[in-house]
Short mmCIF file of C-alpha atoms in Angstrom, two decimals:
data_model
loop_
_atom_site.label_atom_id
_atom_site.label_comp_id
_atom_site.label_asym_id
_atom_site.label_seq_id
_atom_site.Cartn_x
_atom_site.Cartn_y
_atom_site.Cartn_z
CA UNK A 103 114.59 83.67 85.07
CA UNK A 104 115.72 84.81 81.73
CA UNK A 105 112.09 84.07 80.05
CA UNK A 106 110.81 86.62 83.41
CA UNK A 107 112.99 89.33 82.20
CA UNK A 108 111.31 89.46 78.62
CA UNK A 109 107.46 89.81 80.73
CA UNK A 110 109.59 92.86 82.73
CA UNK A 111 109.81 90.93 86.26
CA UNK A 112 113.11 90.72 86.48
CA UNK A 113 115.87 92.61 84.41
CA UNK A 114 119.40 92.10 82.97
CA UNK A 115 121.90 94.89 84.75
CA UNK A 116 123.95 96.26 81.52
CA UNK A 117 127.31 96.17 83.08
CA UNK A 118 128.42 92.76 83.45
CA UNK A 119 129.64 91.30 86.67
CA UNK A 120 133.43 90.37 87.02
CA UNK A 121 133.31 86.82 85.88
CA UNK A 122 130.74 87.17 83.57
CA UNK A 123 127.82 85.47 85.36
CA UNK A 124 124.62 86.50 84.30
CA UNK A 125 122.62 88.41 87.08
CA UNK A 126 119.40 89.61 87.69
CA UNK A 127 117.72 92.39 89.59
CA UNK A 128 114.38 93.22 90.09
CA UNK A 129 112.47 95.86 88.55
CA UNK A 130 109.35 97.97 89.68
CA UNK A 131 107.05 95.19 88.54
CA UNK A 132 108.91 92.53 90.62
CA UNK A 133 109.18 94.67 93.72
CA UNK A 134 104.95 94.14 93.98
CA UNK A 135 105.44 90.55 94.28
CA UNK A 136 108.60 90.58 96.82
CA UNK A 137 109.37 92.61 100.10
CA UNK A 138 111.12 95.83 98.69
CA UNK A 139 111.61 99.28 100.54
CA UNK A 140 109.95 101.08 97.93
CA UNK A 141 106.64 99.08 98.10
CA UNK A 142 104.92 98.74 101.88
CA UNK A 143 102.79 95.43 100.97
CA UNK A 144 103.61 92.82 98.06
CA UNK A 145 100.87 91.14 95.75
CA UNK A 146 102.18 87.80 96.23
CA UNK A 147 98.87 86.30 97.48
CA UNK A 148 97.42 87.22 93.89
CA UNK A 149 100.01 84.44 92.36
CA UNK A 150 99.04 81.94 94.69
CA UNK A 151 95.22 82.46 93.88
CA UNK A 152 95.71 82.62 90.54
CA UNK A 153 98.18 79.25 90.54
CA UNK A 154 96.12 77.01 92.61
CA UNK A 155 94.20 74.51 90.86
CA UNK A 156 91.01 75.45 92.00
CA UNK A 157 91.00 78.88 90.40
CA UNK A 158 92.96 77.28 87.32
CA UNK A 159 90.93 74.18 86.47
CA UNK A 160 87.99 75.31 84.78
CA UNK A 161 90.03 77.07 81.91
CA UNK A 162 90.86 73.77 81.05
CA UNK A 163 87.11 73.09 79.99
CA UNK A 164 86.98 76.48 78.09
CA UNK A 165 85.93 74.53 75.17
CA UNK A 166 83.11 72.37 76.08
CA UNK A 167 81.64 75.67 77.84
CA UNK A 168 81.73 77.46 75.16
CA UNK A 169 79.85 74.37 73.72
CA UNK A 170 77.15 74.60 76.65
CA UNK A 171 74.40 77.42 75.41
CA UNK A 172 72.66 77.12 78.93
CA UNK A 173 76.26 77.06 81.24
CA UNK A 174 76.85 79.33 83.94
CA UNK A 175 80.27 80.99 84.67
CA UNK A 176 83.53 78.35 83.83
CA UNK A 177 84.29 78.32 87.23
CA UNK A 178 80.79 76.90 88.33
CA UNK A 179 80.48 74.18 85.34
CA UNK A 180 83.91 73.25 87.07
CA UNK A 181 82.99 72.65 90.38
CA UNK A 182 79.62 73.20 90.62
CA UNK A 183 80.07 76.35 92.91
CA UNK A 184 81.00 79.79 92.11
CA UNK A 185 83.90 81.65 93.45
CA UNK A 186 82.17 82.38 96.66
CA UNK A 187 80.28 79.06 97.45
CA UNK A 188 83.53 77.25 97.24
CA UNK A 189 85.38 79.83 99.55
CA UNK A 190 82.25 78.58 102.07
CA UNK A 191 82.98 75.18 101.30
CA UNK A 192 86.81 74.96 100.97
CA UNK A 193 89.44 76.36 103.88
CA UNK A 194 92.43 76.36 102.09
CA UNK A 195 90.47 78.44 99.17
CA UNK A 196 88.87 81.36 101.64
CA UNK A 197 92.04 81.97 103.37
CA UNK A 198 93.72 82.03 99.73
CA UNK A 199 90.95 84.81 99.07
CA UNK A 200 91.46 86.57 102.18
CA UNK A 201 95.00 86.89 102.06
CA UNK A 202 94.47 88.45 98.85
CA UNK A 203 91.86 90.85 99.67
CA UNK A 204 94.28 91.85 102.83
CA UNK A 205 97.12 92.38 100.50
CA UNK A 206 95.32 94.49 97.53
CA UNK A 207 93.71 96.13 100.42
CA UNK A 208 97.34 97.06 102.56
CA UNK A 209 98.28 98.18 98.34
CA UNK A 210 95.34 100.09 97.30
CA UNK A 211 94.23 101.98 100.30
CA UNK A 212 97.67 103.68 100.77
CA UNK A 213 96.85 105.28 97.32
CA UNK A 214 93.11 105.44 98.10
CA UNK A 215 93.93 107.82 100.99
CA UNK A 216 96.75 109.40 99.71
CA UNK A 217 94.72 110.88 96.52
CA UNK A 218 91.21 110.94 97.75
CA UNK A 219 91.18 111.46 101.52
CA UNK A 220 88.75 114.19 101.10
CA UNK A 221 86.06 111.54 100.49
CA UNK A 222 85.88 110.38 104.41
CA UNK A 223 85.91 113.75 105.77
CA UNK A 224 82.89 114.48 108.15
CA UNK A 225 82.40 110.67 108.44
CA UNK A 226 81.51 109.38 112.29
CA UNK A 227 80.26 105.81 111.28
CA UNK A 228 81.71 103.58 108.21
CA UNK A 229 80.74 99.98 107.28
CA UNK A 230 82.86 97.99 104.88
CA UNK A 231 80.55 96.02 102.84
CA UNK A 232 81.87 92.52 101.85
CA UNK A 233 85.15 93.80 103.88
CA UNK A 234 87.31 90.49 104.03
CA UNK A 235 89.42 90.93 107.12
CA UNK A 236 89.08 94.28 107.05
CA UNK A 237 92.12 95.38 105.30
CA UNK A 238 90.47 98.35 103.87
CA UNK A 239 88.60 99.13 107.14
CA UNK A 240 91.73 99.00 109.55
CA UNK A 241 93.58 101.14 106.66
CA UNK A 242 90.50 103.97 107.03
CA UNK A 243 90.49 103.89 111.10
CA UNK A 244 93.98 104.56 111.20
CA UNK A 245 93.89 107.38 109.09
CA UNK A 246 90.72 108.90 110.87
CA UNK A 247 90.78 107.54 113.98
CA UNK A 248 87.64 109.23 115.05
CA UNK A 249 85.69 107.22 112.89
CA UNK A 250 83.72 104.18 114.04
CA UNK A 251 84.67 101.33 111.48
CA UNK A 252 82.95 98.51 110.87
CA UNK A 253 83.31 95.15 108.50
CA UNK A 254 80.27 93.80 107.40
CA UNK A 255 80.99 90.32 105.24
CA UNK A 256 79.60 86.13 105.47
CA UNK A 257 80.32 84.39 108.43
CA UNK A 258 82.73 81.63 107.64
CA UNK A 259 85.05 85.06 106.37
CA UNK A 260 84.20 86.76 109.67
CA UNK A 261 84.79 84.10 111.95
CA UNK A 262 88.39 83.74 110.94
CA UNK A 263 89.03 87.59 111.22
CA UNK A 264 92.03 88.58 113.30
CA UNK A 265 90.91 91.05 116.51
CA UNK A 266 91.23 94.63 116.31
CA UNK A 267 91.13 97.64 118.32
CA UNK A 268 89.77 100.03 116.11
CA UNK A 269 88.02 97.63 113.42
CA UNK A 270 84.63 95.43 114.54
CA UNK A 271 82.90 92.72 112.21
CA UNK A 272 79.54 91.83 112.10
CA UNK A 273 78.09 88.83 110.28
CA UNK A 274 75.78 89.10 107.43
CA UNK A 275 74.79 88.89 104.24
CA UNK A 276 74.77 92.28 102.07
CA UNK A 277 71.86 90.84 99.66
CA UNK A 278 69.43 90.51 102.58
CA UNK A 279 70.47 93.52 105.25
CA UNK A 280 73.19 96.30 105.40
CA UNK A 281 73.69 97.97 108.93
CA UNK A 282 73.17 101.68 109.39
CA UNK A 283 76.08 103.81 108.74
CA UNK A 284 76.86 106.84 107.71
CA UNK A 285 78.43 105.83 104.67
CA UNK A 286 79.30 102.52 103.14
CA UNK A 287 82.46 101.46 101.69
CA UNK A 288 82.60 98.73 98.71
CA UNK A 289 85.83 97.78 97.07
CA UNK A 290 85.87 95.21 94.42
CA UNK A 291 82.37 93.99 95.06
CA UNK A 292 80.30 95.00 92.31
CA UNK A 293 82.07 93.34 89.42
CA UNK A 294 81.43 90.16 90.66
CA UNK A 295 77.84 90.44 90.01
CA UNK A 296 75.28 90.56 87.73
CA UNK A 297 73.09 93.92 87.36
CA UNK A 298 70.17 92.73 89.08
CA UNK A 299 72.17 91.42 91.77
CA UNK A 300 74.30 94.60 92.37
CA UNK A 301 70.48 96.62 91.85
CA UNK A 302 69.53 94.83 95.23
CA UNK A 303 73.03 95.56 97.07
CA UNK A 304 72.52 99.60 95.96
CA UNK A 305 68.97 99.22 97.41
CA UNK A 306 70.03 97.83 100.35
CA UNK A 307 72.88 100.42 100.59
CA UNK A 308 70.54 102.90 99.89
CA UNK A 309 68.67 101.69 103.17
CA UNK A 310 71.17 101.91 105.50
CA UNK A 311 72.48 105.14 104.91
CA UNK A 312 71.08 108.74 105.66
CA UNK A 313 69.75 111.40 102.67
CA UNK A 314 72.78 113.15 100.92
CA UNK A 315 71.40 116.18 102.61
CA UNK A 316 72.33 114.87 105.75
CA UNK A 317 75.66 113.73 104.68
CA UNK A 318 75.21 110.07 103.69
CA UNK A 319 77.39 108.48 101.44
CA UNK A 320 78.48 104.99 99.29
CA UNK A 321 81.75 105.26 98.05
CA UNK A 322 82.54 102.66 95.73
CA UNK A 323 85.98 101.47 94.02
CA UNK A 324 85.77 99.28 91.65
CA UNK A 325 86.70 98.83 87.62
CA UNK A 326 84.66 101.00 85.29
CA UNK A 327 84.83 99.66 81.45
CA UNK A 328 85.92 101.97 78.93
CA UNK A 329 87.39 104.23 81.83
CA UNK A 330 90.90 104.85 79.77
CA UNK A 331 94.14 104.76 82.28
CA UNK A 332 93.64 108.45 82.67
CA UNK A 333 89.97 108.70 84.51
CA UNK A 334 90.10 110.09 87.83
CA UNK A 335 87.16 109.23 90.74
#
């Protein structure tokens, strides 16, 4: 524990306890990864990810891709998948993803809606694109519960998608078809893909929405390079 408190997870409290024991308490950092009153969902699912040996494996042949002029991504000289063919093929893996999508999801959004509500006023129809479980999706109808929410992600993710009242999910593949809406939603998607790749999703998003004259929107969050701490949306 004492190595944790030099990364800031965990912290020495200055005034020693009665019989000198060493204690430790938790600090801002630490209270992401645990159940804390100041923080409504932990991160915890992003350790397990980022521990199992799935994910971790292929840095462990860092050097002979680096060797490999024609190799992929690590992850696929690894296992001969990438990150989302092996959630189709592997259980365990998916619901490792999915529980982290649902956490970042019950994390971000509060924020998301705090700070930028304004971006889903005057919205009667919503699709989350590549949605997970619908994290994001449940997070949005409960804030504007007038607002018809839907998930739109593969099937293996869909068919092990809890119920919900407010939230539907509808199986399909973004590259080929997006539903009509009047605006799409698409967190973390388009980092995971190469230009041409997110050129067809933004055609296909472009598709199933109405003209901005007539109110139809993408709203995208996602990591912009070069963005500085300090960029707003």
């Amino acid at each position: 524990m004492r190595v944790l408190t030099v990364s800031g997870i965990f912290l020495v409290p200055e005034v020693a306890s009665p019989d000198n024991e060493v204690s430790y308490g938790l600090t801002p950092t630490a209270c992401l990864l645990a159940s804390c009153d100041e923080v409504r969902s932990n991160l915890s699912p992003f350790l397990s990810l980022l521990l199992d040996s799935t994910f971790t494996a292929p840095f462990f042949g860092m050097h002979s891709w680096f060797l490999d002029e024609h190799s992929t991504s690590m992850f696929k000289k690894a296992h001969g998948l990438n990150f989302w063919e092996m959630a189709e093929q592997d259980d365990t893996y998916n619901q490792l993803i999915n529980d982290v999508m649902v956490s970042d999801s019950n994390f971000l959004m509060d924020i998301i809606l705090r700070e930028y509500a304004g971006v889903f006023l005057c919205i009667n129809s919503l699709i989350d694109v590549a949605g997970g479980h619908g994290g994001s999706a449940r997070a949005i109808a409960k804030a504007f519960p007038q607002m018809k929410c839907t998930v739109l992600d593969l099937p293996h993710v869909v068919e092990e998608a809890p119920t919900s009242d407010h939230v539907s999910f509808i199986s399909g593949d973004m590259f080929k078809y997006i539903p009509p809406a009047d605006a799409l939603f698409l967190k973390w998607v388009f980092h995971d893909w190469g230009d041409e790749d997110c050129v067809k999703i933004l055609k296909n998003c472009k598709e199933a929405i109405p003209p901005r004259e007539a109110g139809g929107k993408v709203i995208i969050v996602d990591m912009v390079v070069g963005s500085g701490p300090n960029m707003r949306m």
